Short mmCIF file of C-alpha atoms and ligand atoms in Angstrom, two decimals:
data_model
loop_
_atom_site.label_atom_id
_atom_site.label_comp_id
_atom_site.label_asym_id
_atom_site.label_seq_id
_atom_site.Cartn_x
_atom_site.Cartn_y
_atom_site.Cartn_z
CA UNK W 1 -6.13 24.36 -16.37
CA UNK W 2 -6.10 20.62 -16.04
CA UNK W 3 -4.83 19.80 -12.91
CA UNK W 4 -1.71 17.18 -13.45
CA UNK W 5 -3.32 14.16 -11.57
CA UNK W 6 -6.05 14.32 -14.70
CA UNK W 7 -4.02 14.03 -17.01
CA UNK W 8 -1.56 11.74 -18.84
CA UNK W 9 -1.33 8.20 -17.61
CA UNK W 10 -2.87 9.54 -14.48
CA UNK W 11 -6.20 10.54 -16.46
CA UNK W 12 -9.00 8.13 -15.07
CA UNK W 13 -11.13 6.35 -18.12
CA UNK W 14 -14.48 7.42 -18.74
CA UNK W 15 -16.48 4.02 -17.40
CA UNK W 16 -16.75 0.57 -16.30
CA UNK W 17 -15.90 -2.28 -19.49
CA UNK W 18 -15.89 -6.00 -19.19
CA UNK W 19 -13.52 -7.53 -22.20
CA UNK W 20 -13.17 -11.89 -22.53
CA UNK W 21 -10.04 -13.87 -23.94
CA UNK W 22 -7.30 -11.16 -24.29
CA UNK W 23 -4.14 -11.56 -25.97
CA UNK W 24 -1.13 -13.14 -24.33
CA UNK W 25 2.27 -12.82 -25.94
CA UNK W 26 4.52 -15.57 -23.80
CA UNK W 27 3.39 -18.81 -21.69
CA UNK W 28 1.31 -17.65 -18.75
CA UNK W 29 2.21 -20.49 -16.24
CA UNK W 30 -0.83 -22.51 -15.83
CA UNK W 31 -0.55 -22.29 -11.62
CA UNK W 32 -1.24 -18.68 -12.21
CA UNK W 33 -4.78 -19.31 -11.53
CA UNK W 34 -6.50 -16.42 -9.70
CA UNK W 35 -7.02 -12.94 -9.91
CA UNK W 36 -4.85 -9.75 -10.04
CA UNK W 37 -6.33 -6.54 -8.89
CA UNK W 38 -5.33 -2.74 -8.71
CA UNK W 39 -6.92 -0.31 -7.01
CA UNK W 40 -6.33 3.67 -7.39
CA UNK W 41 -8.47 6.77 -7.98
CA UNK W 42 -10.58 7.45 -10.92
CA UNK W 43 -12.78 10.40 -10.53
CA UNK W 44 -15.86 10.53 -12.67
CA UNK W 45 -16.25 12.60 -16.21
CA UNK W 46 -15.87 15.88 -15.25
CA UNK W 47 -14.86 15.43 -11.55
CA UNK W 48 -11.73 17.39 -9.88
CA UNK W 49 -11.72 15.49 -6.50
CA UNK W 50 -9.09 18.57 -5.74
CA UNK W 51 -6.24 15.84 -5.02
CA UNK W 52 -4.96 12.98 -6.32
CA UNK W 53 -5.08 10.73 -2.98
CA UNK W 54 -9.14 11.71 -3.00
CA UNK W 55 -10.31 10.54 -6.41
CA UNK W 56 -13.00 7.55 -6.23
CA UNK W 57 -11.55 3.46 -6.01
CA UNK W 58 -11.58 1.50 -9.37
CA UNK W 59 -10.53 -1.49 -9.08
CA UNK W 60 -9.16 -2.96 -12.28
CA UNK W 61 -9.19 -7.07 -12.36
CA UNK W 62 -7.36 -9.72 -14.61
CA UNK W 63 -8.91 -13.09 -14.70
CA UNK W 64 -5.70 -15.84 -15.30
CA UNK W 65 -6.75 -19.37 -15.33
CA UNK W 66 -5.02 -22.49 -17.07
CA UNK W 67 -2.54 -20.41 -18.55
CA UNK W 68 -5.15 -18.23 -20.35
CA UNK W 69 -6.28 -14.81 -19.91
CA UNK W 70 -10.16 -15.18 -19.22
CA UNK W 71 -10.83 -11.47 -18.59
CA UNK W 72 -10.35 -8.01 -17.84
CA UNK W 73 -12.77 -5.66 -15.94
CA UNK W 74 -13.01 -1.98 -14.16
CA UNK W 75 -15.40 -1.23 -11.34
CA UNK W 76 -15.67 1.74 -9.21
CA UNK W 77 -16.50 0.74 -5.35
CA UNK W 78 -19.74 1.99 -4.60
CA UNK W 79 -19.04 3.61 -1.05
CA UNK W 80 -21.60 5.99 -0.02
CA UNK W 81 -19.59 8.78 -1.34
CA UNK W 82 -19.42 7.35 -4.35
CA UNK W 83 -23.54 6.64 -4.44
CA UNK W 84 -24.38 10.11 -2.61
CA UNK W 85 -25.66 7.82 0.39
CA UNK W 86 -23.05 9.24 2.80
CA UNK W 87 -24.63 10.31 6.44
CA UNK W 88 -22.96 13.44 7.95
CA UNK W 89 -23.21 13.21 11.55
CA UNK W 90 -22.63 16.31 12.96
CA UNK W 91 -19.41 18.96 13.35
CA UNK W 92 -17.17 16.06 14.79
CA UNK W 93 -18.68 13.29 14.00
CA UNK W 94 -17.51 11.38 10.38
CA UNK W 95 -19.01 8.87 8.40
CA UNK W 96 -16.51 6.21 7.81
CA UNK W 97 -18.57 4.89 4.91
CA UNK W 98 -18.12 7.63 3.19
CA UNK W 99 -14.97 7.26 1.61
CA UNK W 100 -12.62 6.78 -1.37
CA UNK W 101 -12.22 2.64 -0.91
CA UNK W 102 -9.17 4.00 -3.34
CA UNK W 103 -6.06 2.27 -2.23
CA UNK W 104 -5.73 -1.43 -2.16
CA UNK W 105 -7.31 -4.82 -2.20
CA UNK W 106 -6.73 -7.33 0.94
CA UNK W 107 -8.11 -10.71 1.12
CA UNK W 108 -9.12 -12.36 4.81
CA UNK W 109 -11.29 -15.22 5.54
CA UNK W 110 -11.81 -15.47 1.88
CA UNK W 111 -13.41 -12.17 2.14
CA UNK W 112 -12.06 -9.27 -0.15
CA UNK W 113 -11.79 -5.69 1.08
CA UNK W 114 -11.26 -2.55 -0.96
CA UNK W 115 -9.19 -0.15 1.38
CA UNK W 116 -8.24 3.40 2.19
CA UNK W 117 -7.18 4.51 5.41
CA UNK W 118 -9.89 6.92 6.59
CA UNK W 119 -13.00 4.61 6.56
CA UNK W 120 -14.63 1.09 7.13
CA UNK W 121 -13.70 -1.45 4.95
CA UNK W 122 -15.63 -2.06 1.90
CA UNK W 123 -16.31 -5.83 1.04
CA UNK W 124 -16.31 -6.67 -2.56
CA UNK W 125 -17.40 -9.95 -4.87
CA UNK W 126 -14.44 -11.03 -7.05
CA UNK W 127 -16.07 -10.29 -9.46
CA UNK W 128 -15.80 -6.84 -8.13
CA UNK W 129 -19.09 -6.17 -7.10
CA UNK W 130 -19.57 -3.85 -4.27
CA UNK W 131 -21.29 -5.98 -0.97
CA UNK W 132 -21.21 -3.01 1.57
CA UNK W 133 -18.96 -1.58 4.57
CA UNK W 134 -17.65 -3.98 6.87
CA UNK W 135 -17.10 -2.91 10.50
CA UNK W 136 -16.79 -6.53 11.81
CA UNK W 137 -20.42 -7.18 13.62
CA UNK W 138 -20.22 -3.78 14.92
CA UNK W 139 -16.79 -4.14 16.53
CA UNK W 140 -14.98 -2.15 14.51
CA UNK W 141 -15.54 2.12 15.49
CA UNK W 142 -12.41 3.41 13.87
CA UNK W 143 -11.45 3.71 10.07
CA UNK W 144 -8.52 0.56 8.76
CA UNK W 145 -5.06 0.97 7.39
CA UNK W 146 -5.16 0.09 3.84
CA UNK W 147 -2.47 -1.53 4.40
CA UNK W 148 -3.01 -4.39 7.28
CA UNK W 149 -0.79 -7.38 7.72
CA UNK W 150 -1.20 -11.20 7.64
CA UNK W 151 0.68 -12.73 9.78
CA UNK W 152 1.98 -15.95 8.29
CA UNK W 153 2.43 -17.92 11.20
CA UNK W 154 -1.11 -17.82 12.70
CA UNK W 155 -3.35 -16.24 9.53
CA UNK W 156 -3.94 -13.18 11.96
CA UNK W 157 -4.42 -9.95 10.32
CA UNK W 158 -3.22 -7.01 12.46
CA UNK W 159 -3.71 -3.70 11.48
CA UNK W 160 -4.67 -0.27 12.79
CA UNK W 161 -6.83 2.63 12.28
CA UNK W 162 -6.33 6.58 12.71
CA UNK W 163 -8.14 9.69 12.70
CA UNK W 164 -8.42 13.43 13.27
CA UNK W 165 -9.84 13.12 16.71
CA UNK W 166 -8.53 10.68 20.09
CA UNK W 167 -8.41 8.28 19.91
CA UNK W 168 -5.89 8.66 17.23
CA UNK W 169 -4.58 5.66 16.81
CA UNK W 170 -6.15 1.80 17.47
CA UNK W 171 -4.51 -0.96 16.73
CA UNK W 172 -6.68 -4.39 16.01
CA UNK W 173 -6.75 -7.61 15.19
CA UNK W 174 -8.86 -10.06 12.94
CA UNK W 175 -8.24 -13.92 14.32
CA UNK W 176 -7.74 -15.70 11.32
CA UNK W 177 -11.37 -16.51 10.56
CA UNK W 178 -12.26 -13.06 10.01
CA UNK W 179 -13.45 -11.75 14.07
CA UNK W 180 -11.91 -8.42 15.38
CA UNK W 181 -10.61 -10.19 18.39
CA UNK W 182 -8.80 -7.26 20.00
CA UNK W 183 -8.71 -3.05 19.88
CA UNK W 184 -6.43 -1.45 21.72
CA UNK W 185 -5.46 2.90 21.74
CA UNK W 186 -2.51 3.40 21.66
CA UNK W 187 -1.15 6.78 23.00
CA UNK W 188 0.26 9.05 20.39
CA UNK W 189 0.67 12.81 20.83
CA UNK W 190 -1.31 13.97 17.94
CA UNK W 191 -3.17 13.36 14.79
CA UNK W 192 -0.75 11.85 12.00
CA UNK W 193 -1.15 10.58 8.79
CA UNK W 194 -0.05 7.50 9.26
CA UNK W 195 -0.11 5.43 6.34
CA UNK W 196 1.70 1.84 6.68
CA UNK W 197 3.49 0.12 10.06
CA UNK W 198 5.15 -3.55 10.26
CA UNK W 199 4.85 -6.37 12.39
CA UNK W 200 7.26 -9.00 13.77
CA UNK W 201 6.87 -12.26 15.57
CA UNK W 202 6.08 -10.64 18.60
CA UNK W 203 5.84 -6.98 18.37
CA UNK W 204 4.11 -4.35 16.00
CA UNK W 205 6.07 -1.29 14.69
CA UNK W 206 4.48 2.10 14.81
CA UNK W 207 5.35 4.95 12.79
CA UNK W 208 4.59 8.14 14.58
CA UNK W 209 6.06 11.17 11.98
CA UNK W 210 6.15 14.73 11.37
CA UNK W 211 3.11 15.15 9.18
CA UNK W 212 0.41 16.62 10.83
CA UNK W 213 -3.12 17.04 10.47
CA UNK W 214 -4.56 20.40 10.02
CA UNK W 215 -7.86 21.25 10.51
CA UNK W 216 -7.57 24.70 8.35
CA UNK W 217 -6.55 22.49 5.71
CA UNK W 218 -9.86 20.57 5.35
CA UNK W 219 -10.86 22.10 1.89
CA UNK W 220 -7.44 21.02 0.34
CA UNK W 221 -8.26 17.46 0.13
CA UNK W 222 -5.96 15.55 2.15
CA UNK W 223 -5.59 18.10 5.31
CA UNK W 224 -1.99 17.09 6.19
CA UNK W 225 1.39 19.10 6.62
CA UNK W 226 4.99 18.90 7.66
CA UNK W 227 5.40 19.59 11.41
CA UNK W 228 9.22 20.36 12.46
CA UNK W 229 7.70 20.52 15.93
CA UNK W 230 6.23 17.40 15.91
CA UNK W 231 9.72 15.22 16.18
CA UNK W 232 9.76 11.37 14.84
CA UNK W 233 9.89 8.27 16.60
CA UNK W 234 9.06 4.65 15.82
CA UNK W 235 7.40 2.78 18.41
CA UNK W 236 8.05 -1.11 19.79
CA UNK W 237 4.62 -2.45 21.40
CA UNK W 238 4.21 -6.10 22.25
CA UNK W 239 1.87 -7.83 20.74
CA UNK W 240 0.96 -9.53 24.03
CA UNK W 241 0.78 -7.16 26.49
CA UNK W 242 0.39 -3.92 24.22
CA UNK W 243 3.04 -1.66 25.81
CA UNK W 244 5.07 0.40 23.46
CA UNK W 245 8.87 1.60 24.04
CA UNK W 246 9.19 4.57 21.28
CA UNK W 247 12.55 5.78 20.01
CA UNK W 248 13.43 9.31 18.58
CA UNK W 249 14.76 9.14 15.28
CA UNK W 250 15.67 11.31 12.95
CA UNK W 251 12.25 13.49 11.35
CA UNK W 252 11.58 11.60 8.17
CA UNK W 253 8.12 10.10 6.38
CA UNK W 254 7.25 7.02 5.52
CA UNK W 255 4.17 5.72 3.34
CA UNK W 256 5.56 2.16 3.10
CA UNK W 257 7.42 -0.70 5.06
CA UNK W 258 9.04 -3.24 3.30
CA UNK W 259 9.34 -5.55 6.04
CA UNK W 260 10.85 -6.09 9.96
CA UNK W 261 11.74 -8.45 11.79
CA UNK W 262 13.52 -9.84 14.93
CA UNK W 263 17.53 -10.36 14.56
CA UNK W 264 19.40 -12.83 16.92
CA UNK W 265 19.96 -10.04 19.52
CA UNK W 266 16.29 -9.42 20.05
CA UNK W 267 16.63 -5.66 18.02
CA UNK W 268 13.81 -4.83 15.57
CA UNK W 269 15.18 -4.53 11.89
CA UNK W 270 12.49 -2.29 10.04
CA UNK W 271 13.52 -1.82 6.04
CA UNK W 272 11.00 0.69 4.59
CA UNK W 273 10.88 4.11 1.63
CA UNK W 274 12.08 6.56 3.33
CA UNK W 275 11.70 10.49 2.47
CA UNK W 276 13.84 13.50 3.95
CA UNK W 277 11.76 16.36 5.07
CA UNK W 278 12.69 17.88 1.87
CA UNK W 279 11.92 15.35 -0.19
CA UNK W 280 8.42 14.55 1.45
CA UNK W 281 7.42 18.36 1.12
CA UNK W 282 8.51 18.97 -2.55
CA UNK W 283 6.60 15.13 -3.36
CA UNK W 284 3.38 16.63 -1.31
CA UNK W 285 3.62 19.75 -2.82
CA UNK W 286 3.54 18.30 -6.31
CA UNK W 287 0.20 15.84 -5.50
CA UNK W 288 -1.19 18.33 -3.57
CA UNK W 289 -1.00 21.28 -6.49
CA UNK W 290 -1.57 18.80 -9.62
CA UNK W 291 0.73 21.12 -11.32
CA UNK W 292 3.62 18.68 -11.99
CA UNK W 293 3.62 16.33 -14.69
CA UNK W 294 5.21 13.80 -12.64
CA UNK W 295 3.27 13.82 -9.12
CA UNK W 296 3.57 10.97 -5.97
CA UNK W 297 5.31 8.62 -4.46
CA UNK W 298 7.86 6.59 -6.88
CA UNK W 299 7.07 9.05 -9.71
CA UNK W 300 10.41 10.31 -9.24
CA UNK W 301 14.00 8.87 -10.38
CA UNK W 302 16.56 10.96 -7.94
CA UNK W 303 16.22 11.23 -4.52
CA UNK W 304 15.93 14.94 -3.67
CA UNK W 305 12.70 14.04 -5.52
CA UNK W 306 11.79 10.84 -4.13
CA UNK W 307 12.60 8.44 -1.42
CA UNK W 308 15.06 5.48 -0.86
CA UNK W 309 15.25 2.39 0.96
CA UNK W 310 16.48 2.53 4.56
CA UNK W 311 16.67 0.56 7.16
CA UNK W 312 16.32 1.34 11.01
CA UNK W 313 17.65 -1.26 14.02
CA UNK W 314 15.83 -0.56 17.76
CA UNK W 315 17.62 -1.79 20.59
CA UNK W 316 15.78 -2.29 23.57
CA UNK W 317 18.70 -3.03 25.45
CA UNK W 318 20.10 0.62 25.25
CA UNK W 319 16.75 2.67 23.60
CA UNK W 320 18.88 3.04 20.99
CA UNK W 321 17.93 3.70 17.25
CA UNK W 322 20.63 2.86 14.32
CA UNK W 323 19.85 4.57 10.82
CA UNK W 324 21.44 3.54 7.57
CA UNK W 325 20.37 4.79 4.00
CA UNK W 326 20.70 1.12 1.85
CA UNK W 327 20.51 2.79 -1.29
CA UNK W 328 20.51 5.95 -3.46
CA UNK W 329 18.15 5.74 -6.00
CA UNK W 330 14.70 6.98 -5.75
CA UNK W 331 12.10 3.96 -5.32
CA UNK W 332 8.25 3.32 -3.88
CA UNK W 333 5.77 0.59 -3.19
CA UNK W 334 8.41 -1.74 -1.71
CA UNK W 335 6.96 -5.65 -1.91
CA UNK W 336 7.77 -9.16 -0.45
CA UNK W 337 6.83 -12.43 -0.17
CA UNK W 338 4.14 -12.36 1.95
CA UNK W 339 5.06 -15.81 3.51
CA UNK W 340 8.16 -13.72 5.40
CA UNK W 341 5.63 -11.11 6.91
CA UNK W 342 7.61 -10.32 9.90
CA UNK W 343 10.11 -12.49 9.66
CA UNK W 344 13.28 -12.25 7.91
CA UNK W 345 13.59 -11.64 4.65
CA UNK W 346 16.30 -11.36 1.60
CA UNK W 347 14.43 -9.88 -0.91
CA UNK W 348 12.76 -7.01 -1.56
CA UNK W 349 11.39 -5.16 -5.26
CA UNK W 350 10.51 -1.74 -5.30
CA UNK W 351 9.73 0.57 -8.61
CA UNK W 352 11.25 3.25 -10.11
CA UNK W 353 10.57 5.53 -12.79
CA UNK W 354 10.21 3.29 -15.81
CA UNK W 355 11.72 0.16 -13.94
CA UNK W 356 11.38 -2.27 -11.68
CA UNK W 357 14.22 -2.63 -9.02
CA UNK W 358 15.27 -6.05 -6.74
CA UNK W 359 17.13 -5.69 -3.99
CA UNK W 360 18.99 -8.34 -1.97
CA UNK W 361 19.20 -6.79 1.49
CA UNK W 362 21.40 -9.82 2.41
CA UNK W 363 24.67 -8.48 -0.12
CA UNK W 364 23.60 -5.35 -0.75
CA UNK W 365 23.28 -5.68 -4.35
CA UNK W 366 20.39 -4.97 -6.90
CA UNK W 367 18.67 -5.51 -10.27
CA UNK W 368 17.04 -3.31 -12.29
CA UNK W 369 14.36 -4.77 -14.95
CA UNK W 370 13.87 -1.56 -17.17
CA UNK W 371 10.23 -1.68 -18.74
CA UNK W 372 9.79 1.99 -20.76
CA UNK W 373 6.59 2.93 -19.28
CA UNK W 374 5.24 3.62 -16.27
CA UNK W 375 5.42 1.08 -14.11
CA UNK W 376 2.71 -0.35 -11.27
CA UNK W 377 3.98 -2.09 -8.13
CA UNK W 378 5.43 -5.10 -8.43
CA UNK W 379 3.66 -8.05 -6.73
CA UNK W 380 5.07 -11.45 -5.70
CA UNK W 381 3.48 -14.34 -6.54
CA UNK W 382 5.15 -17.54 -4.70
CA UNK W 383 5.34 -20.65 -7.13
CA UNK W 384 4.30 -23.84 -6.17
CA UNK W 385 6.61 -25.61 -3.46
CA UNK W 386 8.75 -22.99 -3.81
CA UNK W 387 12.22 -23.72 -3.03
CA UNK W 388 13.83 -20.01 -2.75
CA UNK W 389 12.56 -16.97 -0.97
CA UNK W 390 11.96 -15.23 -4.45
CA UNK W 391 10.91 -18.42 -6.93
CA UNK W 392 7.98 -17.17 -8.13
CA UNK W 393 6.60 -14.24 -10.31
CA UNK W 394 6.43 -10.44 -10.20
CA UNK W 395 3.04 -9.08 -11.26
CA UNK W 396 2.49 -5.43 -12.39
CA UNK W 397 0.93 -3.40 -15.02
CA UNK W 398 3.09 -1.52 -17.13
CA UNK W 399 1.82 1.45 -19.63
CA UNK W 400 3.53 2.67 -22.40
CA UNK W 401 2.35 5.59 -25.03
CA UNK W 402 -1.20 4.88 -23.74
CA UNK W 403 -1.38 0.71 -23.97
CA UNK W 404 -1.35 -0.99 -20.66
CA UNK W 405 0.17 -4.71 -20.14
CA UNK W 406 0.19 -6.95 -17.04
CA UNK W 407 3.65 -8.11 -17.13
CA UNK W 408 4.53 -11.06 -15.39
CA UNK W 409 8.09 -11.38 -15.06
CA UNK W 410 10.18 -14.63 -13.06
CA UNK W 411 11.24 -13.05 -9.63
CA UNK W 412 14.27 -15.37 -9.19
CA UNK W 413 15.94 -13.81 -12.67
CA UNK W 414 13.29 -10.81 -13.55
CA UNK W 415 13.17 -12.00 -17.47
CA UNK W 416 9.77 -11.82 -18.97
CA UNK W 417 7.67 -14.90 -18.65
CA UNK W 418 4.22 -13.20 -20.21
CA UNK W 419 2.59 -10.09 -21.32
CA UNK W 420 -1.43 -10.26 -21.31
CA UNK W 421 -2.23 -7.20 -23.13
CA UNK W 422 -4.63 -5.31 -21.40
CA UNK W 423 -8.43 -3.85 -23.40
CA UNK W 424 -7.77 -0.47 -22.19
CA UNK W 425 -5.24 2.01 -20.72
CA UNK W 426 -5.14 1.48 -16.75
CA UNK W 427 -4.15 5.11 -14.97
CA UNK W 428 -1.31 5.34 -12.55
CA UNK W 429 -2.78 4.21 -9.18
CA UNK W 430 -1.76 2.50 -5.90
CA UNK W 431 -1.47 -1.13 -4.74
CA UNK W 432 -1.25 -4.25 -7.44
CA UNK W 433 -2.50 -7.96 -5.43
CA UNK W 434 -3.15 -11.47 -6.65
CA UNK W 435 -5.69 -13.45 -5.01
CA UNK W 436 -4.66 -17.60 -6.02
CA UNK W 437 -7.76 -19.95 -6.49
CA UNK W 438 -8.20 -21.26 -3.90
FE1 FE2 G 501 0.04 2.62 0.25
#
């Protein structure tokens, strides 16, 4: 049987097209110069990678310039897994090149970096040619989050990196012309999967939570389980001195932060998806098996099937962690402006099965943009001189009945703006980005 993550709008295409001057039914804004990418798995004809988190990066790339839509192309990353180049060295030791490159495209020191969280970044052209793994000069030993964060205020990018073995978990930092200025370990009890943290003006967020690694799990693909024993906790560490204050909360999972940020009584506000121990387990069970028709992370509509937005308040003063669920339905791949990276921040969009959802954390209230297919992450795109947190566009690829679309929708008011009608079908993947000409 065909397992489910091969199937449907999850099946990957057969090979790598290039198509010129496709159709656009609306007014693309001509300050919508640049590039949008999306990166997810797309295992070769006749490959069962055994998961759907394992399946070789293709990167799919729309060309906008001048209110036109110059071009559409698909490219696999060429990691060493991908060529057969990989090195194995030895019973412990792993080759960090030799990897996926599968879920999402960062840009730093106008380099670009196809990501997945257990290996070395893998430069890329924007035309998305594949330059090579990047471990910073040699600096940097450990594998990199996929998903890092730019800090707005000083161009920093901080992320982290984890693995199987100790140290099992780094964090680092890129100065903002591109050198891994700093590396730190931080002390966690065991091997996680940790997938996503936050930052604030002057502290990082870690999430340290119930899902395991397994080493008698290695030849299921992504070796990872729910751990009761493990217990939950979210961890304060200043960014300058390094020390982390952790607080229990309750056991949970979390593949991605919306934001955080520091309120006027010094406490950490962290907004990010949140799944229940029962919802994480049925949603792993489902990618993990490929026998659902429906499998991942914001596949699902309700939330014994999915996850919901949450947010969590630390106070330092007391060690103290508030909880509050800040909505019911089921949503994933939570997005902001990334000029209120740490900061506060009103806005938030998320999707959800066949829609796109808005929330104003401010009120409390939310919009739903319904688009009858399924539906990519939603990316913000600032305008010009913007004059509101969300004046600007949301960017993400919609498929219906086979036909993919970039839709490109106004973020202030979530109407349609454009639709550039896309050569070929893209499969459900991971993380949407835009990279503006410069
Ligand atoms: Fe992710």
């Amino acid at each position: 049987m065909t397992p489910s993550y091969l199937q449907g709008d999850l099946a990957p295409v057969p090979d790598e097209i290039d198509v010129h001057d496709l159709t656009v039914e609306g007014l693309l804004p001509a300050e919508l110069s640049g590039r949008y990418f999306r990166n997810g798995p797309n295992p070769l004809p006749g490959q069962d990678p055994g998961h759907w988190f394992a399946g070789p990066g293709m990167i799919h790339g729309v060309r906008l310039r001048d209110g036109r839509a110059e071009w559409y192309r698909n490219r696999w990353t060429r990691t060493t897994q991908f060529t057969g180049d990989a090195r194995f060295l030895g019973p412990d030791g792993i080759d960090l090149t030799a990897i996926s490159a599968n879920t999402s495209v960062v840009r730093h020191s106008d380099r670009l970096f196809a990501l997945v969280e257990n290996g070395l970044p893998y430069e890329i052209t924007p035309e998305l040619g594949t330059v090579g793994a990047c471990d910073f000069g040699g600096r940097l030993t450990t594998a990199m989050t996929a998903h890092p964060k730019e800090d707005p205020r000083t161009g920093e990018l901080l992320f982290f990196g984890y693995g199987f073995f100790p140290p099992y978990l780094t964090y680092h930092r890129l100065s903002a012309g591109g050198e891994l200025v700093e590396s730190r370990e931080i002390e966690v009890p065991g091997p996680t999967m940790m997938h996503d943290f936050a930052i604030t003006e002057n502290h990082v967020v870690w999430l340290d939570l119930p899902v395991v690694f397994d080493l008698e799990m290695t030849d299921h693909g992504i070796p990872y389980r729910w751990d009761d024993a493990y217990g939950a906790r979210l961890g304060v560490m200043g960014r300058a001195d390094g020390k982390t204050r952790w607080f229990d909360v309750d056991p949970c999972y979390v593949f991605h932060v919306g934001n955080a940020h520091e309120d006027a009584l010094g406490r950490i506000v962290l907004d990010a998806i949140r799944y229940t121990p029962g919802s994480f387990q049925s949603v792993w069970e489902r990618v993990g098996s490929g026998v659902d028709e429906v499998p991942g992370p914001g596949a699902a509509g309700n939330p014994e099937r999915g996850a919901t937005l949450h947010r969590w308040t630390l106070d330092a003063r007391n060690g103290l962690a508030k909880e509050e669920r800040l909505d019911d339905r089921a949503v994933e791949f939570p997005t902001i402006s990334g000029a209120r990276t740490g900061l506060s921040s009103r806005y938030l969009y998320t999707v959800t099965e066949k829609a796109i959802v808005k929330y104003d954390t401010e009120t409390g209230a939310n919009d739903v943009r319904e688009t009858g297919g399924a539906t990519g992450e939603a990316v913000f795109v600032p305008a010009e001189g913007e004059r509101a947190e969300d004046d600007g566009w949301l960017m993400a690829v919609v498929t219906s009945k086979g036909d993919s679309a970039l839709w490109v929708l106004d973020a202030g008011t979530l109407e349609s703006v454009a639709t550039v009608r896309l050569p070929r079908r893209v499969p459900t993947g991971f993380h949407g980005s835009w990279f503006a000409d410069a």
